[in-house]
């Protein structure tokens, strides 16, 4: 692989742009944290549309098994897609920073939920108690380098960290 | 509101179908927990497509600010949409069970992330440390009933519980 310093791209990532972002964050240690938001609009029954910036709505529904109309993935599936997509970014970026080229990468995620708690029929943890995550990577890099990459990416994943830590949901209700 | 026992629908929800699901879960206390899965395919640079059952891919990218091509919401936005859509289901279902009709419901979610931790420039929590969530509900139900509904829904939300608890990500890497 030939890398020119002005146009270096690995895994489709512009290393100069990532480097500039890192420099910018290092230059101002008091830089505010990045803020993110979404707005979910209930659209009847178990359907909703969530909006993030200018993007198309993220639509959700429940399967027929859960009395929905199965028009879209359900919320606990989005909760698996979030760490999946976050780790994909992490692998691509951290591999690029290490000079590791990825040919293909796929992440499988799975977990179980006790519907009885959700339906108020039992007490306990209503969510995933653990999530099983398997990454399949196709690369010429050696085993040890890929294992180090994997551990770094899991450790620094914003979505992964949010799931692995106890994070407070500060809720309030406004009614009219 | 006139409710006929065979066709009762509140908030677009078929109460008989939800009741049947509850009866089924109560009848077999050893019923297995429900299993959910997703598969994320890296599609180059910071883009990915996540698949849940037969549904269309959940596409993700990063904004230009983070050296992405901004073709879709990013992973930490999906992580806000997940509790938003989960709570929407919860409000609609639990309100229906209480005979509360909702005219409209919207949930705003926001949080901050320290990009320096993600980029490996600082140690600490790479994810949301807290998520602010505001629900706006339009309903004729009285304030106390809506507050009780709100507290019940937050407490029994599968996605909310996953975020509020420390949940283990059991990861493994397969390389080729």
Short mmCIF file of C-alpha atoms in Angstrom, two decimals:
data_model
loop_
_atom_site.label_atom_id
_atom_site.label_comp_id
_atom_site.label_asym_id
_atom_site.label_seq_id
_atom_site.Cartn_x
_atom_site.Cartn_y
_atom_site.Cartn_z
CA UNK A 1 0.00 0.00 0.00
CA UNK A 2 1.33 3.43 -0.95
CA UNK A 3 0.37 6.18 1.42
CA UNK A 4 0.89 9.82 0.50
CA UNK A 5 0.72 12.10 3.52
CA UNK A 6 -1.72 14.50 1.90
CA UNK A 7 -4.26 11.97 0.68
CA UNK A 8 -3.83 9.00 3.04
CA UNK A 9 -6.95 6.90 3.08
CA UNK A 10 -7.24 3.54 4.82
CA UNK A 11 -10.53 1.68 5.15
CA UNK A 12 -12.10 4.57 3.26
CA UNK A 13 -11.17 6.97 6.06
CA UNK A 14 -9.42 10.27 5.47
CA UNK A 15 -6.68 10.11 8.09
CA UNK A 16 -5.89 13.83 7.75
CA UNK A 17 -9.48 14.74 8.69
CA UNK A 18 -9.41 12.45 11.73
CA UNK A 19 -6.00 13.81 12.71
CA UNK A 20 -7.25 17.39 12.42
CA UNK A 21 -10.18 16.57 14.69
CA UNK A 22 -7.84 15.03 17.26
CA UNK A 23 -5.52 18.05 17.10
CA UNK A 24 -8.44 20.39 17.57
CA UNK A 25 -9.67 18.50 20.64
CA UNK A 26 -6.15 18.33 22.10
CA UNK A 27 -5.58 22.05 21.52
CA UNK A 28 -8.53 23.00 23.70
CA UNK A 29 -8.82 20.70 26.71
CA UNK A 30 -11.83 22.69 27.85
CA UNK A 31 -13.65 22.09 24.57
CA UNK A 32 -17.24 21.28 25.39
CA UNK A 33 -18.31 17.70 25.07
CA UNK A 34 -20.22 16.95 21.89
CA UNK A 35 -24.01 17.15 22.26
CA UNK A 36 -26.44 14.78 20.59
CA UNK A 37 -30.20 14.70 20.52
CA UNK A 38 -33.20 12.93 19.04
CA UNK A 39 -36.94 13.44 19.10
CA UNK A 40 -39.39 10.55 19.01
CA UNK A 41 -42.92 11.10 17.79
CA UNK A 42 -45.51 8.48 18.66
CA UNK A 43 -47.42 7.64 15.46
CA UNK A 44 -50.15 5.38 16.89
CA UNK A 45 -50.28 1.88 18.41
CA UNK A 46 -46.68 0.64 18.74
CA UNK A 47 -45.24 2.75 15.92
CA UNK A 48 -43.00 5.78 16.22
CA UNK A 49 -40.72 7.97 14.14
CA UNK A 50 -37.51 9.27 15.69
CA UNK A 51 -35.68 12.24 14.21
CA UNK A 52 -31.96 12.98 14.43
CA UNK A 53 -30.83 16.21 12.76
CA UNK A 54 -31.96 16.41 9.12
CA UNK A 55 -32.04 12.66 8.56
CA UNK A 56 -35.00 10.53 7.55
CA UNK A 57 -37.11 9.28 10.44
CA UNK A 58 -35.97 6.17 12.29
CA UNK A 59 -39.20 4.18 12.25
CA UNK A 60 -40.03 1.53 14.81
CA UNK A 61 -42.84 -0.95 15.43
CA UNK A 62 -43.37 -4.23 17.25
CA UNK A 63 -43.74 -7.65 15.59
CA UNK A 64 -47.15 -9.33 15.38
CA UNK A 65 -46.11 -11.57 18.28
CA UNK A 66 -46.10 -8.44 20.46
CA UNK A 67 -49.38 -7.12 19.00
CA UNK A 68 -47.67 -4.73 16.60
CA UNK A 69 -47.92 -4.43 12.82
CA UNK A 70 -44.28 -5.36 12.17
CA UNK A 71 -43.62 -2.45 9.83
CA UNK A 72 -40.07 -1.86 11.12
CA UNK A 73 -37.44 -3.09 13.59
CA UNK A 74 -38.45 -2.75 17.22
CA UNK A 75 -36.75 -0.67 19.93
CA UNK A 76 -34.70 -3.52 21.42
CA UNK A 77 -33.37 -4.29 17.93
CA UNK A 78 -32.30 -0.65 17.52
CA UNK A 79 -30.60 -1.08 20.88
CA UNK A 80 -28.48 -3.84 19.30
CA UNK A 81 -27.88 -1.93 16.05
CA UNK A 82 -26.51 1.03 18.03
CA UNK A 83 -23.46 -0.78 19.47
CA UNK A 84 -23.07 -2.69 16.20
CA UNK A 85 -22.78 0.50 14.15
CA UNK A 86 -20.67 2.21 16.84
CA UNK A 87 -18.13 -0.61 16.94
CA UNK A 88 -18.02 -0.66 13.13
CA UNK A 89 -16.91 3.00 13.21
CA UNK A 90 -14.42 2.19 15.94
CA UNK A 91 -12.84 -0.75 14.13
CA UNK A 92 -12.56 1.18 10.85
CA UNK A 93 -11.04 4.26 12.49
CA UNK A 94 -8.70 2.52 14.93
CA UNK A 95 -7.57 0.04 12.29
CA UNK A 96 -6.80 2.97 9.95
CA UNK A 97 -4.82 4.70 12.70
CA UNK A 98 -2.79 1.47 13.10
CA UNK A 99 -2.28 1.01 9.35
CA UNK A 100 -4.47 -2.11 9.38
CA UNK A 101 -6.56 -2.62 6.26
CA UNK A 102 -9.90 -4.38 6.73
CA UNK A 103 -11.37 -6.32 3.84
CA UNK A 104 -14.66 -7.05 5.59
CA UNK A 105 -16.14 -6.72 9.04
CA UNK A 106 -19.39 -8.00 10.49
CA UNK A 107 -20.75 -7.86 14.02
CA UNK A 108 -23.47 -10.16 15.36
CA UNK A 109 -25.36 -9.08 18.48
CA UNK A 110 -27.90 -10.98 20.55
CA UNK A 111 -29.64 -10.80 23.88
CA UNK A 112 -32.75 -11.92 25.73
CA UNK A 113 -35.47 -9.91 27.41
CA UNK A 114 -38.01 -11.04 29.97
CA UNK A 115 -41.29 -9.78 28.52
CA UNK A 116 -43.06 -10.50 31.80
CA UNK A 117 -41.20 -7.63 33.46
CA UNK A 118 -42.09 -5.28 30.60
CA UNK A 119 -45.74 -6.31 30.85
CA UNK A 120 -45.75 -5.78 34.61
CA UNK A 121 -46.30 -9.51 35.29
CA UNK A 122 -43.01 -9.94 37.18
CA UNK A 123 -40.48 -7.79 39.01
CA UNK A 124 -36.88 -7.49 37.87
CA UNK A 125 -34.66 -6.17 35.12
CA UNK A 126 -36.84 -5.34 32.10
CA UNK A 127 -33.92 -5.04 29.68
CA UNK A 128 -30.97 -7.03 28.38
CA UNK A 129 -28.95 -8.41 31.26
CA UNK A 130 -26.10 -9.08 28.88
CA UNK A 131 -25.46 -8.74 25.16
CA UNK A 132 -23.44 -11.33 23.22
CA UNK A 133 -21.35 -9.71 20.52
CA UNK A 134 -19.25 -11.53 17.94
CA UNK A 135 -17.04 -9.69 15.48
CA UNK A 136 -15.89 -11.40 12.29
CA UNK A 137 -13.03 -9.59 10.62
CA UNK A 138 -11.28 -10.34 7.36
CA UNK A 139 -7.80 -8.78 7.32
CA UNK A 140 -4.17 -9.65 6.63
CA UNK A 141 -3.11 -8.23 10.00
CA UNK A 142 -1.86 -10.76 12.51
CA UNK A 143 -3.98 -12.24 15.27
CA UNK A 144 -2.35 -10.25 18.08
CA UNK A 145 -2.78 -6.93 16.28
CA UNK A 146 -6.44 -7.68 15.59
CA UNK A 147 -7.02 -8.71 19.21
CA UNK A 148 -5.43 -5.46 20.46
CA UNK A 149 -7.60 -3.52 17.99
CA UNK A 150 -10.72 -5.35 19.20
CA UNK A 151 -10.04 -4.63 22.87
CA UNK A 152 -9.26 -0.98 22.21
CA UNK A 153 -12.43 -0.51 20.14
CA UNK A 154 -14.73 -2.14 22.71
CA UNK A 155 -13.13 -0.11 25.51
CA UNK A 156 -13.54 3.25 23.75
CA UNK A 157 -16.97 2.75 22.15
CA UNK A 158 -19.40 5.52 23.18
CA UNK A 159 -22.42 3.24 22.72
CA UNK A 160 -20.67 0.24 24.29
CA UNK A 161 -19.69 2.33 27.31
CA UNK A 162 -23.22 3.65 27.74
CA UNK A 163 -24.54 0.09 27.86
CA UNK A 164 -21.78 -1.23 30.09
CA UNK A 165 -22.14 1.55 32.66
CA UNK A 166 -25.15 2.44 34.79
CA UNK A 167 -26.32 5.60 33.01
CA UNK A 168 -28.96 7.86 34.52
CA UNK A 169 -32.10 8.63 32.53
CA UNK A 170 -33.25 12.00 33.85
CA UNK A 171 -36.89 12.08 32.87
CA UNK A 172 -39.62 14.64 33.15
CA UNK A 173 -43.19 14.79 31.97
CA UNK A 174 -44.98 17.79 30.48
CA UNK A 175 -48.71 17.36 29.88
CA UNK A 176 -51.36 19.44 28.18
CA UNK B 1 -65.69 6.31 24.49
CA UNK B 2 -67.60 3.11 23.82
CA UNK B 3 -65.58 -0.03 24.28
CA UNK B 4 -66.86 -3.38 23.09
CA UNK B 5 -65.09 -6.27 24.73
CA UNK B 6 -64.40 -8.07 21.46
CA UNK B 7 -62.92 -5.16 19.54
CA UNK B 8 -61.53 -2.88 22.24
CA UNK B 9 -58.90 -0.58 20.79
CA UNK B 10 -57.32 2.31 22.68
CA UNK B 11 -54.41 4.32 21.27
CA UNK B 12 -54.62 2.05 18.23
CA UNK B 13 -53.77 -0.97 20.37
CA UNK B 14 -55.76 -4.18 20.28
CA UNK B 15 -56.25 -4.82 23.99
CA UNK B 16 -57.35 -8.43 23.40
CA UNK B 17 -54.06 -9.24 21.64
CA UNK B 18 -52.02 -7.69 24.47
CA UNK B 19 -54.17 -9.51 27.05
CA UNK B 20 -53.67 -12.82 25.25
CA UNK B 21 -49.90 -12.31 25.27
CA UNK B 22 -49.98 -11.57 29.00
CA UNK B 23 -52.13 -14.64 29.67
CA UNK B 24 -49.77 -16.80 27.66
CA UNK B 25 -46.74 -15.56 29.60
CA UNK B 26 -48.54 -15.99 32.94
CA UNK B 27 -49.64 -19.52 32.04
CA UNK B 28 -46.05 -20.69 31.59
CA UNK B 29 -43.76 -19.11 34.17
CA UNK B 30 -40.88 -21.06 32.68
CA UNK B 31 -41.47 -19.61 29.23
CA UNK B 32 -38.11 -18.71 27.77
CA UNK B 33 -37.18 -15.09 27.66
CA UNK B 34 -37.63 -13.50 24.26
CA UNK B 35 -34.50 -13.48 22.12
CA UNK B 36 -33.46 -10.60 19.87
CA UNK B 37 -30.59 -10.21 17.47
CA UNK B 38 -29.06 -7.93 14.89
CA UNK B 39 -26.17 -8.12 12.46
CA UNK B 40 -24.08 -5.10 11.51
CA UNK B 41 -22.17 -5.07 8.26
CA UNK B 42 -19.40 -2.52 7.86
CA UNK B 43 -19.87 -0.82 4.46
CA UNK B 44 -16.68 1.26 4.32
CA UNK B 45 -15.33 4.32 6.14
CA UNK B 46 -17.80 5.16 8.94
CA UNK B 47 -20.87 3.63 7.27
CA UNK B 48 -22.66 0.45 8.22
CA UNK B 49 -25.92 -1.40 7.62
CA UNK B 50 -27.53 -3.27 10.50
CA UNK B 51 -30.10 -5.97 9.89
CA UNK B 52 -32.92 -7.04 12.22
CA UNK B 53 -35.11 -9.90 10.96
CA UNK B 54 -36.53 -9.19 7.51
CA UNK B 55 -36.50 -5.42 7.84
CA UNK B 56 -34.69 -2.88 5.73
CA UNK B 57 -31.14 -2.13 6.85
CA UNK B 58 -30.60 0.37 9.62
CA UNK B 59 -27.98 2.58 8.00
CA UNK B 60 -25.52 4.64 9.98
CA UNK B 61 -22.76 7.14 9.24
CA UNK B 62 -20.94 9.98 10.99
CA UNK B 63 -21.42 13.70 10.29
CA UNK B 64 -18.78 15.67 8.37
CA UNK B 65 -17.57 17.11 11.70
CA UNK B 66 -16.47 13.59 12.61
CA UNK B 67 -14.96 12.88 9.19
CA UNK B 68 -17.99 10.95 7.92
CA UNK B 69 -20.18 11.52 4.88
CA UNK B 70 -23.34 12.29 6.90
CA UNK B 71 -25.54 9.92 4.90
CA UNK B 72 -27.52 8.75 7.96
CA UNK B 73 -27.91 9.19 11.73
CA UNK B 74 -24.88 8.14 13.74
CA UNK B 75 -24.64 5.38 16.36
CA UNK B 76 -25.08 7.64 19.39
CA UNK B 77 -28.24 9.07 17.80
CA UNK B 78 -29.60 5.52 17.35
CA UNK B 79 -28.79 5.06 21.02
CA UNK B 80 -31.20 7.93 21.78
CA UNK B 81 -33.86 6.75 19.32
CA UNK B 82 -33.91 3.32 20.99
CA UNK B 83 -35.24 4.52 24.39
CA UNK B 84 -37.43 7.08 22.61
CA UNK B 85 -39.19 4.40 20.57
CA UNK B 86 -39.28 1.98 23.51
CA UNK B 87 -40.94 4.49 25.80
CA UNK B 88 -43.44 5.39 23.04
CA UNK B 89 -44.51 1.72 22.99
CA UNK B 90 -44.67 1.70 26.76
CA UNK B 91 -46.80 4.84 27.05
CA UNK B 92 -49.23 3.68 24.36
CA UNK B 93 -49.63 0.19 25.85
CA UNK B 94 -49.77 1.15 29.51
CA UNK B 95 -52.10 4.07 28.82
CA UNK B 96 -54.39 1.68 26.90
CA UNK B 97 -54.36 -0.76 29.82
CA UNK B 98 -55.42 2.12 32.10
CA UNK B 99 -58.13 3.36 29.72
CA UNK B 100 -56.16 6.56 29.06
CA UNK B 101 -56.44 7.92 25.53
CA UNK B 102 -53.43 9.78 24.18
CA UNK B 103 -53.94 12.44 21.53
CA UNK B 104 -50.24 13.01 20.94
CA UNK B 105 -46.96 12.05 22.52
CA UNK B 106 -43.43 13.22 21.84
CA UNK B 107 -40.17 12.41 23.60
CA UNK B 108 -37.03 14.56 23.41
CA UNK B 109 -33.71 12.97 24.30
CA UNK B 110 -30.29 14.55 24.68
CA UNK B 111 -26.87 13.77 26.03
CA UNK B 112 -23.23 14.70 25.71
CA UNK B 113 -20.21 12.58 24.80
CA UNK B 114 -16.55 13.30 25.36
CA UNK B 115 -15.01 12.68 21.95
CA UNK B 116 -11.53 12.80 23.45
CA UNK B 117 -12.16 9.50 25.22
CA UNK B 118 -13.46 7.93 21.99
CA UNK B 119 -10.38 9.16 20.13
CA UNK B 120 -8.07 7.79 22.80
CA UNK B 121 -6.91 11.31 23.81
CA UNK B 122 -8.24 11.04 27.38
CA UNK B 123 -9.22 8.36 29.85
CA UNK B 124 -12.75 8.03 31.20
CA UNK B 125 -16.31 7.17 30.23
CA UNK B 126 -16.58 7.22 26.43
CA UNK B 127 -20.39 7.22 26.38
CA UNK B 128 -23.32 9.21 27.71
CA UNK B 129 -22.97 9.74 31.45
CA UNK B 130 -26.63 10.71 31.60
CA UNK B 131 -29.47 11.15 29.16
CA UNK B 132 -32.05 13.91 29.55
CA UNK B 133 -35.48 12.79 28.48
CA UNK B 134 -38.58 14.97 28.29
CA UNK B 135 -41.98 13.56 27.41
CA UNK B 136 -44.73 15.84 26.15
CA UNK B 137 -48.13 14.22 26.29
CA UNK B 138 -51.48 15.54 25.11
CA UNK B 139 -54.32 13.75 26.91
CA UNK B 140 -57.49 14.47 28.87
CA UNK B 141 -56.32 12.25 31.74
CA UNK B 142 -55.53 14.07 34.97
CA UNK B 143 -52.02 15.04 36.00
CA UNK B 144 -51.68 12.36 38.70
CA UNK B 145 -52.74 9.56 36.34
CA UNK B 146 -50.28 10.72 33.70
CA UNK B 147 -47.48 10.98 36.26
CA UNK B 148 -48.20 7.41 37.47
CA UNK B 149 -48.22 6.25 33.83
CA UNK B 150 -44.90 8.01 33.19
CA UNK B 151 -43.19 6.45 36.20
CA UNK B 152 -44.49 2.97 35.37
CA UNK B 153 -43.36 3.23 31.74
CA UNK B 154 -39.84 4.41 32.57
CA UNK B 155 -39.50 1.70 35.22
CA UNK B 156 -40.57 -1.15 32.89
CA UNK B 157 -38.85 -0.04 29.65
CA UNK B 158 -36.55 -2.75 28.28
CA UNK B 159 -34.31 -0.19 26.56
CA UNK B 160 -34.45 2.22 29.50
CA UNK B 161 -33.48 -0.56 31.91
CA UNK B 162 -30.59 -1.65 29.70
CA UNK B 163 -29.20 1.89 29.76
CA UNK B 164 -29.83 2.46 33.46
CA UNK B 165 -28.17 -0.80 34.53
CA UNK B 166 -24.57 -1.90 34.02
CA UNK B 167 -25.03 -4.47 31.25
CA UNK B 168 -22.23 -6.79 30.22
CA UNK B 169 -21.11 -6.84 26.58
CA UNK B 170 -19.66 -10.33 26.10
CA UNK B 171 -17.46 -9.88 23.08
CA UNK B 172 -15.37 -12.21 20.98
CA UNK B 173 -13.35 -11.81 17.84
CA UNK B 174 -13.13 -14.24 14.93
CA UNK B 175 -10.59 -13.40 12.27
CA UNK B 176 -9.76 -14.81 8.88
#
